[in-house]
Amino acid sequence: MLLSLVVHTYSMRYWFPAAVMLGTAPAYLLSWSSWRLLSMVLPARLYHSVDDRVYSVYQSMILFFFENYTGVEVVIYGDIPKNKENVVYISNHQCTVDWIIADMLAIRQNALGHLRYVLKDGLKWLPLYGWYFSQHGGVYVKRSAKFDEQAMRNKLISQTKVGTPMYLVIFPEGTRYNPELQKVISASQAFACKEGLAVLKNILTPRMKATHIAVDSMKDHLDAIYDITVAYEGTLDSKGRRKTAPSMPEFLCKECPRVHIYFERIGMKEVPQEPVFFRRWLHDRFTVKDKLLTDFYESEEPERKNKFPGEGHVSPLSIKKTLPSLIFLAGLTLPMLLTESGRKLYINTWVYGTLVGWLWVNIRP
């Protein structure tokens, strides 16, 4: 019985925040849809401005759970600019929490609503969210030969033409680094060797196409590239070997005590435009990441292990930035659930909103 109670308590650490984050989605989508319909007769710039504010409300609620609720300690190395910028954000990719790390940095720059993502094409099938991410400026891409370069370029250019603020998140590895999937790691290393590139150990060989298209399409709109390296503390086993990074459920269950984020800002003048030189530049950046992660996980010097070089500072997130969003979204959702007509609208939003979203995102991704 005691074991059952422990298991139940542990699972509630995840299920409660998950229920709130998913449960508020219909009310959020209905609110956004109302604004979208109204804005059809208004300037596109005004639509994007309000859309960013609305999006920041939902993402602030997400951060309430992933930071304030979990109590995770966020350690940042490097100085985040105080002013908002139009940027491409590139990072290593090891778990689903990596998406939240972008939120953590953006809110500290008051740019949370400007976040947009380059996503795997399969994620467009997510109920409600898949469609909305596209409406908010996200770009769905397919791998290899199926990659539609022109579609991505057109979408990004259309947004820059109306001055849409851009905090575009890309994971150039294309898939997550998982130390348990040795076949994936070996294939990535073999490809690097074949192409005459440095072989990476704690990171996968980056793919340059999506990143280059983003930079090239928005070169006159961008201020910088943010080069981010992330490490999750507590991901070494008893023998000192690297384990899989925490999933979102594990993170919400407070299994990661500390996140280390190494931040570098690269001005656009430092980024080569020609594809052949850009490819080399991007791989060089990931070679630096690999060295950072190797030292973080494997350094034989105790003072360098579980740390990035330089002085890291703990960056707590004030609950004043997140709790109001939770209260606001809960306030929109609860009245719907307390009446029969409200519950019907709630369920219909999940069902028909998802179906319409799937249709729309396949017509106009």
CSV table of N, CA and C in Angstrom, one decimal, residues 116-230:
chain,number,residue,atom,x,y,z
A,116,ARG,N,9.2,31.2,-32.4
A,116,ARG,CA,8.6,30.4,-33.5
A,116,ARG,C,9.6,29.3,-33.7
A,117,TYR,N,9.1,28.2,-34.3
A,117,TYR,CA,9.9,27.0,-34.3
A,117,TYR,C,10.0,26.4,-35.7
A,118,VAL,N,11.1,25.8,-36.0
A,118,VAL,CA,11.2,24.8,-37.2
A,118,VAL,C,11.0,23.5,-36.6
A,119,LEU,N,9.9,22.8,-37.1
A,119,LEU,CA,9.5,21.5,-36.5
A,119,LEU,C,9.4,20.4,-37.5
A,120,LYS,N,9.6,19.2,-36.9
A,120,LYS,CA,9.4,18.0,-37.8
A,120,LYS,C,8.0,18.0,-38.3
A,121,ASP,N,7.9,17.5,-39.6
A,121,ASP,CA,6.6,17.6,-40.2
A,121,ASP,C,5.5,16.8,-39.5
A,122,GLY,N,5.9,15.7,-38.8
A,122,GLY,CA,4.9,14.8,-38.1
A,122,GLY,C,4.2,15.5,-37.0
A,123,LEU,N,4.8,16.6,-36.4
A,123,LEU,CA,4.3,17.3,-35.3
A,123,LEU,C,3.0,18.1,-35.7
A,124,LYS,N,2.8,18.3,-37.0
A,124,LYS,CA,1.6,19.1,-37.4
A,124,LYS,C,0.3,18.3,-37.0
A,125,TRP,N,0.4,17.0,-36.7
A,125,TRP,CA,-0.7,16.2,-36.4
A,125,TRP,C,-1.1,16.3,-34.9
A,126,LEU,N,-0.3,17.1,-34.1
A,126,LEU,CA,-0.7,17.2,-32.7
A,126,LEU,C,-2.1,17.9,-32.6
A,127,PRO,N,-3.0,17.3,-31.8
A,127,PRO,CA,-4.3,18.0,-31.7
A,127,PRO,C,-4.2,19.4,-31.2
A,128,LEU,N,-4.9,20.3,-31.9
A,128,LEU,CA,-4.9,21.7,-31.7
A,128,LEU,C,-3.6,22.4,-31.8
A,129,TYR,N,-2.6,21.9,-31.1
A,129,TYR,CA,-1.3,22.6,-31.1
A,129,TYR,C,-0.6,22.6,-32.5
A,130,GLY,N,-0.7,21.5,-33.2
A,130,GLY,CA,0.0,21.4,-34.5
A,130,GLY,C,-0.4,22.5,-35.5
A,131,TRP,N,-1.7,22.8,-35.5
A,131,TRP,CA,-2.2,23.9,-36.4
A,131,TRP,C,-1.8,25.2,-35.8
A,132,TYR,N,-1.9,25.4,-34.5
A,132,TYR,CA,-1.6,26.7,-34.0
A,132,TYR,C,-0.2,27.1,-34.1
A,133,PHE,N,0.7,26.1,-33.9
A,133,PHE,CA,2.2,26.5,-34.1
A,133,PHE,C,2.4,27.0,-35.5
A,134,SER,N,1.7,26.4,-36.5
A,134,SER,CA,1.9,26.9,-37.9
A,134,SER,C,1.3,28.3,-38.0
A,135,GLN,N,0.2,28.6,-37.4
A,135,GLN,CA,-0.4,29.9,-37.4
A,135,GLN,C,0.4,31.0,-36.8
A,136,HIS,N,1.2,30.6,-35.8
A,136,HIS,CA,2.0,31.5,-35.0
A,136,HIS,C,3.4,31.7,-35.7
A,137,GLY,N,3.6,31.1,-36.9
A,137,GLY,CA,4.8,31.3,-37.6
A,137,GLY,C,5.7,30.2,-37.7
A,138,GLY,N,5.4,29.0,-37.1
A,138,GLY,CA,6.2,27.9,-37.1
A,138,GLY,C,6.3,27.3,-38.5
A,139,VAL,N,7.4,26.6,-38.8
A,139,VAL,CA,7.6,26.0,-40.1
A,139,VAL,C,7.8,24.5,-39.9
A,140,TYR,N,7.0,23.7,-40.7
A,140,TYR,CA,7.1,22.3,-40.6
A,140,TYR,C,8.0,21.8,-41.8
A,141,VAL,N,9.0,21.0,-41.5
A,141,VAL,CA,9.9,20.5,-42.5
A,141,VAL,C,10.0,19.0,-42.5
A,142,LYS,N,10.2,18.5,-43.7
A,142,LYS,CA,10.5,17.0,-43.9
A,142,LYS,C,12.0,16.8,-44.1
A,143,ARG,N,12.4,15.6,-43.9
A,143,ARG,CA,13.8,15.3,-44.0
A,143,ARG,C,14.2,15.0,-45.4
A,144,SER,N,15.5,15.2,-45.6
A,144,SER,CA,16.2,14.7,-46.8
A,144,SER,C,15.6,15.2,-48.1
A,145,ALA,N,15.3,14.3,-49.0
A,145,ALA,CA,14.8,14.6,-50.3
A,145,ALA,C,13.4,15.2,-50.3
A,146,LYS,N,12.6,15.0,-49.3
A,146,LYS,CA,11.3,15.5,-49.2
A,146,LYS,C,11.2,16.9,-48.6
A,147,PHE,N,12.4,17.4,-48.3
A,147,PHE,CA,12.4,18.8,-47.7
A,147,PHE,C,12.0,19.8,-48.8
A,148,ASP,N,11.0,20.6,-48.4
A,148,ASP,CA,10.5,21.7,-49.4
A,148,ASP,C,11.2,23.0,-49.0
A,149,GLU,N,12.3,23.2,-49.7
A,149,GLU,CA,13.1,24.4,-49.4
A,149,GLU,C,12.3,25.7,-49.7
A,150,GLN,N,11.6,25.7,-50.8
A,150,GLN,CA,10.9,26.9,-51.2
A,150,GLN,C,9.8,27.3,-50.3
A,151,ALA,N,9.1,26.3,-49.8
A,151,ALA,CA,7.9,26.5,-48.9
A,151,ALA,C,8.4,27.2,-47.6
A,152,MET,N,9.5,26.7,-47.1
A,152,MET,CA,10.1,27.3,-45.9
A,152,MET,C,10.6,28.7,-46.2
A,153,ARG,N,11.2,28.9,-47.3
A,153,ARG,CA,11.7,30.3,-47.6
A,153,ARG,C,10.6,31.2,-47.8
A,154,ASN,N,9.5,30.8,-48.5
A,154,ASN,CA,8.4,31.7,-48.7
A,154,ASN,C,7.7,32.1,-47.4
A,155,LYS,N,7.6,31.1,-46.5
A,155,LYS,CA,6.9,31.5,-45.2
A,155,LYS,C,7.7,32.5,-44.4
A,156,LEU,N,9.0,32.3,-44.3
A,156,LEU,CA,9.8,33.2,-43.6
A,156,LEU,C,9.9,34.6,-44.2
A,157,ILE,N,10.0,34.6,-45.5
A,157,ILE,CA,10.0,35.9,-46.2
A,157,ILE,C,8.7,36.7,-46.0
A,158,SER,N,7.6,35.9,-46.1
A,158,SER,CA,6.3,36.6,-45.9
A,158,SER,C,6.1,37.2,-44.5
A,159,GLN,N,6.8,36.6,-43.5
A,159,GLN,CA,6.7,37.2,-42.2
A,159,GLN,C,7.6,38.4,-42.0
A,160,THR,N,8.8,38.3,-42.6
A,160,THR,CA,9.7,39.4,-42.5
A,160,THR,C,9.2,40.7,-43.2
A,161,LYS,N,8.4,40.5,-44.3
A,161,LYS,CA,7.9,41.6,-45.0
A,161,LYS,C,7.0,42.4,-44.2
A,162,VAL,N,6.3,41.8,-43.3
A,162,VAL,CA,5.4,42.6,-42.4
A,162,VAL,C,6.0,42.9,-41.1
A,163,GLY,N,7.3,42.7,-41.0
A,163,GLY,CA,8.1,43.1,-39.8
A,163,GLY,C,7.8,42.2,-38.6
A,164,THR,N,7.4,41.0,-38.7
A,164,THR,CA,7.2,40.1,-37.6
A,164,THR,C,8.4,39.9,-36.8
A,165,PRO,N,8.4,40.1,-35.5
A,165,PRO,CA,9.6,39.8,-34.6
A,165,PRO,C,9.9,38.4,-34.7
A,166,MET,N,11.2,38.0,-34.7
A,166,MET,CA,11.6,36.7,-35.0
A,166,MET,C,12.5,36.1,-33.9
A,167,TYR,N,12.2,35.1,-33.3
A,167,TYR,CA,13.0,34.3,-32.4
A,167,TYR,C,12.9,32.9,-32.8
A,168,LEU,N,13.5,32.5,-33.9
A,168,LEU,CA,13.3,31.3,-34.6
A,168,LEU,C,14.2,30.2,-34.1
A,169,VAL,N,13.5,29.1,-33.5
A,169,VAL,CA,14.3,28.1,-32.8
A,169,VAL,C,14.5,26.9,-33.8
A,170,ILE,N,15.8,26.5,-34.0
A,170,ILE,CA,16.1,25.4,-34.8
A,170,ILE,C,17.1,24.5,-34.1
A,171,PHE,N,16.9,23.2,-34.3
A,171,PHE,CA,17.8,22.2,-33.8
A,171,PHE,C,18.5,21.5,-35.0
A,172,PRO,N,19.6,22.0,-35.4
A,172,PRO,CA,20.2,21.5,-36.6
A,172,PRO,C,20.6,20.0,-36.7
A,173,GLU,N,20.7,19.4,-35.5
A,173,GLU,CA,20.9,17.9,-35.6
A,173,GLU,C,19.8,17.1,-36.2
A,174,GLY,N,18.6,17.7,-36.2
A,174,GLY,CA,17.5,17.1,-36.9
A,174,GLY,C,16.8,16.0,-36.1
A,175,THR,N,17.5,15.4,-35.1
A,175,THR,CA,17.0,14.4,-34.2
A,175,THR,C,17.7,14.5,-32.9
A,176,ARG,N,17.2,13.8,-31.9
A,176,ARG,CA,17.8,14.0,-30.5
A,176,ARG,C,19.0,13.1,-30.4
A,177,TYR,N,20.0,13.6,-29.7
A,177,TYR,CA,21.1,12.7,-29.3
A,177,TYR,C,20.7,11.9,-28.1
A,178,ASN,N,20.8,10.6,-28.3
A,178,ASN,CA,20.4,9.7,-27.2
A,178,ASN,C,21.6,8.7,-27.1
A,179,PRO,N,22.3,8.7,-25.9
A,179,PRO,CA,23.4,7.8,-25.8
A,179,PRO,C,23.1,6.3,-25.9
A,180,GLU,N,21.8,6.0,-25.7
A,180,GLU,CA,21.4,4.6,-25.8
A,180,GLU,C,21.2,4.1,-27.3
A,181,LEU,N,21.1,5.1,-28.2
A,181,LEU,CA,20.9,4.7,-29.6
A,181,LEU,C,22.3,4.8,-30.4
A,182,GLN,N,23.1,3.8,-30.1
A,182,GLN,CA,24.4,3.9,-30.7
A,182,GLN,C,24.5,3.8,-32.2
A,183,LYS,N,23.5,3.2,-32.8
A,183,LYS,CA,23.4,3.1,-34.3
A,183,LYS,C,23.3,4.5,-34.9
A,184,VAL,N,22.4,5.3,-34.3
A,184,VAL,CA,22.2,6.7,-34.8
A,184,VAL,C,23.5,7.5,-34.6
A,185,ILE,N,24.2,7.3,-33.5
A,185,ILE,CA,25.4,8.1,-33.2
A,185,ILE,C,26.5,7.6,-34.2
A,186,SER,N,26.6,6.3,-34.4
A,186,SER,CA,27.6,5.8,-35.3
A,186,SER,C,27.4,6.3,-36.8
A,187,ALA,N,26.1,6.3,-37.2
A,187,ALA,CA,25.8,6.7,-38.5
A,187,ALA,C,26.1,8.2,-38.7
A,188,SER,N,25.8,9.0,-37.7
A,188,SER,CA,26.2,10.4,-37.7
A,188,SER,C,27.7,10.6,-37.8
A,189,GLN,N,28.4,9.8,-37.1
A,189,GLN,CA,29.9,10.0,-37.1
A,189,GLN,C,30.5,9.5,-38.4
A,190,ALA,N,29.9,8.4,-39.0
A,190,ALA,CA,30.3,7.9,-40.3
A,190,ALA,C,30.1,9.0,-41.4
A,191,PHE,N,29.0,9.7,-41.3
A,191,PHE,CA,28.7,10.7,-42.3
A,191,PHE,C,29.7,11.8,-42.2
A,192,ALA,N,30.0,12.2,-41.0
A,192,ALA,CA,31.0,13.3,-40.8
A,192,ALA,C,32.3,12.9,-41.3
A,193,CYS,N,32.7,11.7,-41.1
A,193,CYS,CA,34.0,11.2,-41.6
A,193,CYS,C,34.0,11.2,-43.1
A,194,LYS,N,32.9,10.7,-43.7
A,194,LYS,CA,32.8,10.6,-45.1
A,194,LYS,C,32.9,12.0,-45.8
A,195,GLU,N,32.4,13.0,-45.1
A,195,GLU,CA,32.4,14.4,-45.6
A,195,GLU,C,33.6,15.2,-45.3
A,196,GLY,N,34.5,14.6,-44.5
A,196,GLY,CA,35.8,15.3,-44.2
A,196,GLY,C,35.5,16.3,-43.0
A,197,LEU,N,34.5,16.0,-42.2
A,197,LEU,CA,34.2,16.9,-41.1
A,197,LEU,C,34.7,16.3,-39.8
A,198,ALA,N,34.9,17.1,-38.8
A,198,ALA,CA,35.3,16.6,-37.5
A,198,ALA,C,34.2,15.7,-36.9
A,199,VAL,N,34.7,14.5,-36.4
A,199,VAL,CA,33.7,13.5,-35.8
A,199,VAL,C,33.4,14.0,-34.4
A,200,LEU,N,32.1,14.0,-34.1
A,200,LEU,CA,31.6,14.5,-32.8
A,200,LEU,C,31.2,13.4,-31.9
A,201,LYS,N,31.4,13.6,-30.6
A,201,LYS,CA,31.2,12.5,-29.7
A,201,LYS,C,29.9,12.6,-28.9
A,202,ASN,N,29.6,13.8,-28.3
A,202,ASN,CA,28.5,14.0,-27.4
A,202,ASN,C,27.4,14.8,-28.1
A,203,ILE,N,27.4,14.8,-29.4
A,203,ILE,CA,26.4,15.6,-30.2
A,203,ILE,C,26.4,15.0,-31.6
A,204,LEU,N,25.3,15.2,-32.3
A,204,LEU,CA,25.2,14.6,-33.6
A,204,LEU,C,25.7,15.6,-34.7
A,205,THR,N,26.1,15.1,-35.8
A,205,THR,CA,26.5,16.0,-36.9
A,205,THR,C,25.3,16.9,-37.4
A,206,PRO,N,25.5,18.2,-37.4
A,206,PRO,CA,24.4,19.1,-37.7
A,206,PRO,C,24.1,19.1,-39.2
A,207,ARG,N,22.8,19.2,-39.5
A,207,ARG,CA,22.4,19.3,-40.9
A,207,ARG,C,22.2,20.8,-41.2
A,208,MET,N,22.7,21.3,-42.3
A,208,MET,CA,22.8,22.7,-42.5
A,208,MET,C,21.6,23.3,-43.2
A,209,LYS,N,20.8,22.5,-43.9
A,209,LYS,CA,19.8,23.1,-44.9
A,209,LYS,C,18.8,24.1,-44.3
A,210,ALA,N,18.1,23.6,-43.3
A,210,ALA,CA,17.1,24.5,-42.7
A,210,ALA,C,17.6,25.7,-42.0
A,211,THR,N,18.8,25.6,-41.4
A,211,THR,CA,19.4,26.7,-40.7
A,211,THR,C,19.9,27.7,-41.8
A,212,HIS,N,20.5,27.2,-42.9
A,212,HIS,CA,21.0,28.1,-43.9
A,212,HIS,C,19.8,28.9,-44.6
A,213,ILE,N,18.7,28.1,-44.8
A,213,ILE,CA,17.6,28.8,-45.5
A,213,ILE,C,17.0,29.9,-44.6
A,214,ALA,N,16.9,29.6,-43.3
A,214,ALA,CA,16.4,30.6,-42.3
A,214,ALA,C,17.3,31.9,-42.3
A,215,VAL,N,18.6,31.7,-42.3
A,215,VAL,CA,19.6,32.8,-42.2
A,215,VAL,C,19.5,33.5,-43.5
A,216,ASP,N,19.5,32.8,-44.6
A,216,ASP,CA,19.6,33.5,-45.9
A,216,ASP,C,18.3,34.2,-46.2
A,217,SER,N,17.1,33.6,-45.9
A,217,SER,CA,15.9,34.2,-46.2
A,217,SER,C,15.6,35.5,-45.4
A,218,MET,N,16.2,35.5,-44.2
A,218,MET,CA,15.9,36.7,-43.3
A,218,MET,C,17.2,37.5,-43.0
A,219,LYS,N,18.2,37.4,-43.8
A,219,LYS,CA,19.5,38.1,-43.5
A,219,LYS,C,19.4,39.6,-43.3
A,220,ASP,N,18.4,40.2,-43.9
A,220,ASP,CA,18.2,41.7,-43.7
A,220,ASP,C,17.3,42.0,-42.5
A,221,HIS,N,16.8,40.9,-42.0
A,221,HIS,CA,15.8,41.1,-40.8
A,221,HIS,C,16.5,40.7,-39.5
A,222,LEU,N,17.5,39.9,-39.6
A,222,LEU,CA,18.1,39.3,-38.3
A,222,LEU,C,19.2,40.2,-37.8
A,223,ASP,N,19.3,40.2,-36.4
A,223,ASP,CA,20.3,40.9,-35.7
A,223,ASP,C,21.5,40.0,-35.3
A,224,ALA,N,21.1,38.7,-35.1
A,224,ALA,CA,22.2,37.8,-34.6
A,224,ALA,C,21.7,36.4,-34.6
A,225,ILE,N,22.6,35.5,-34.4
A,225,ILE,CA,22.3,34.1,-34.1
A,225,ILE,C,22.7,33.8,-32.7
A,226,TYR,N,21.8,33.2,-31.9
A,226,TYR,CA,22.0,32.8,-30.6
A,226,TYR,C,22.5,31.3,-30.6
A,227,ASP,N,23.7,31.0,-30.2
A,227,ASP,CA,24.2,29.7,-30.2
A,227,ASP,C,24.2,29.2,-28.8
A,228,ILE,N,23.3,28.2,-28.6
A,228,ILE,CA,23.0,27.7,-27.2
A,228,ILE,C,23.5,26.2,-27.0
A,229,THR,N,24.1,26.0,-25.9
A,229,THR,CA,24.5,24.6,-25.6
A,229,THR,C,23.9,24.3,-24.2
A,230,VAL,N,23.2,23.2,-24.2
A,230,VAL,CA,22.4,22.8,-23.0
A,230,VAL,C,22.9,21.5,-22.4
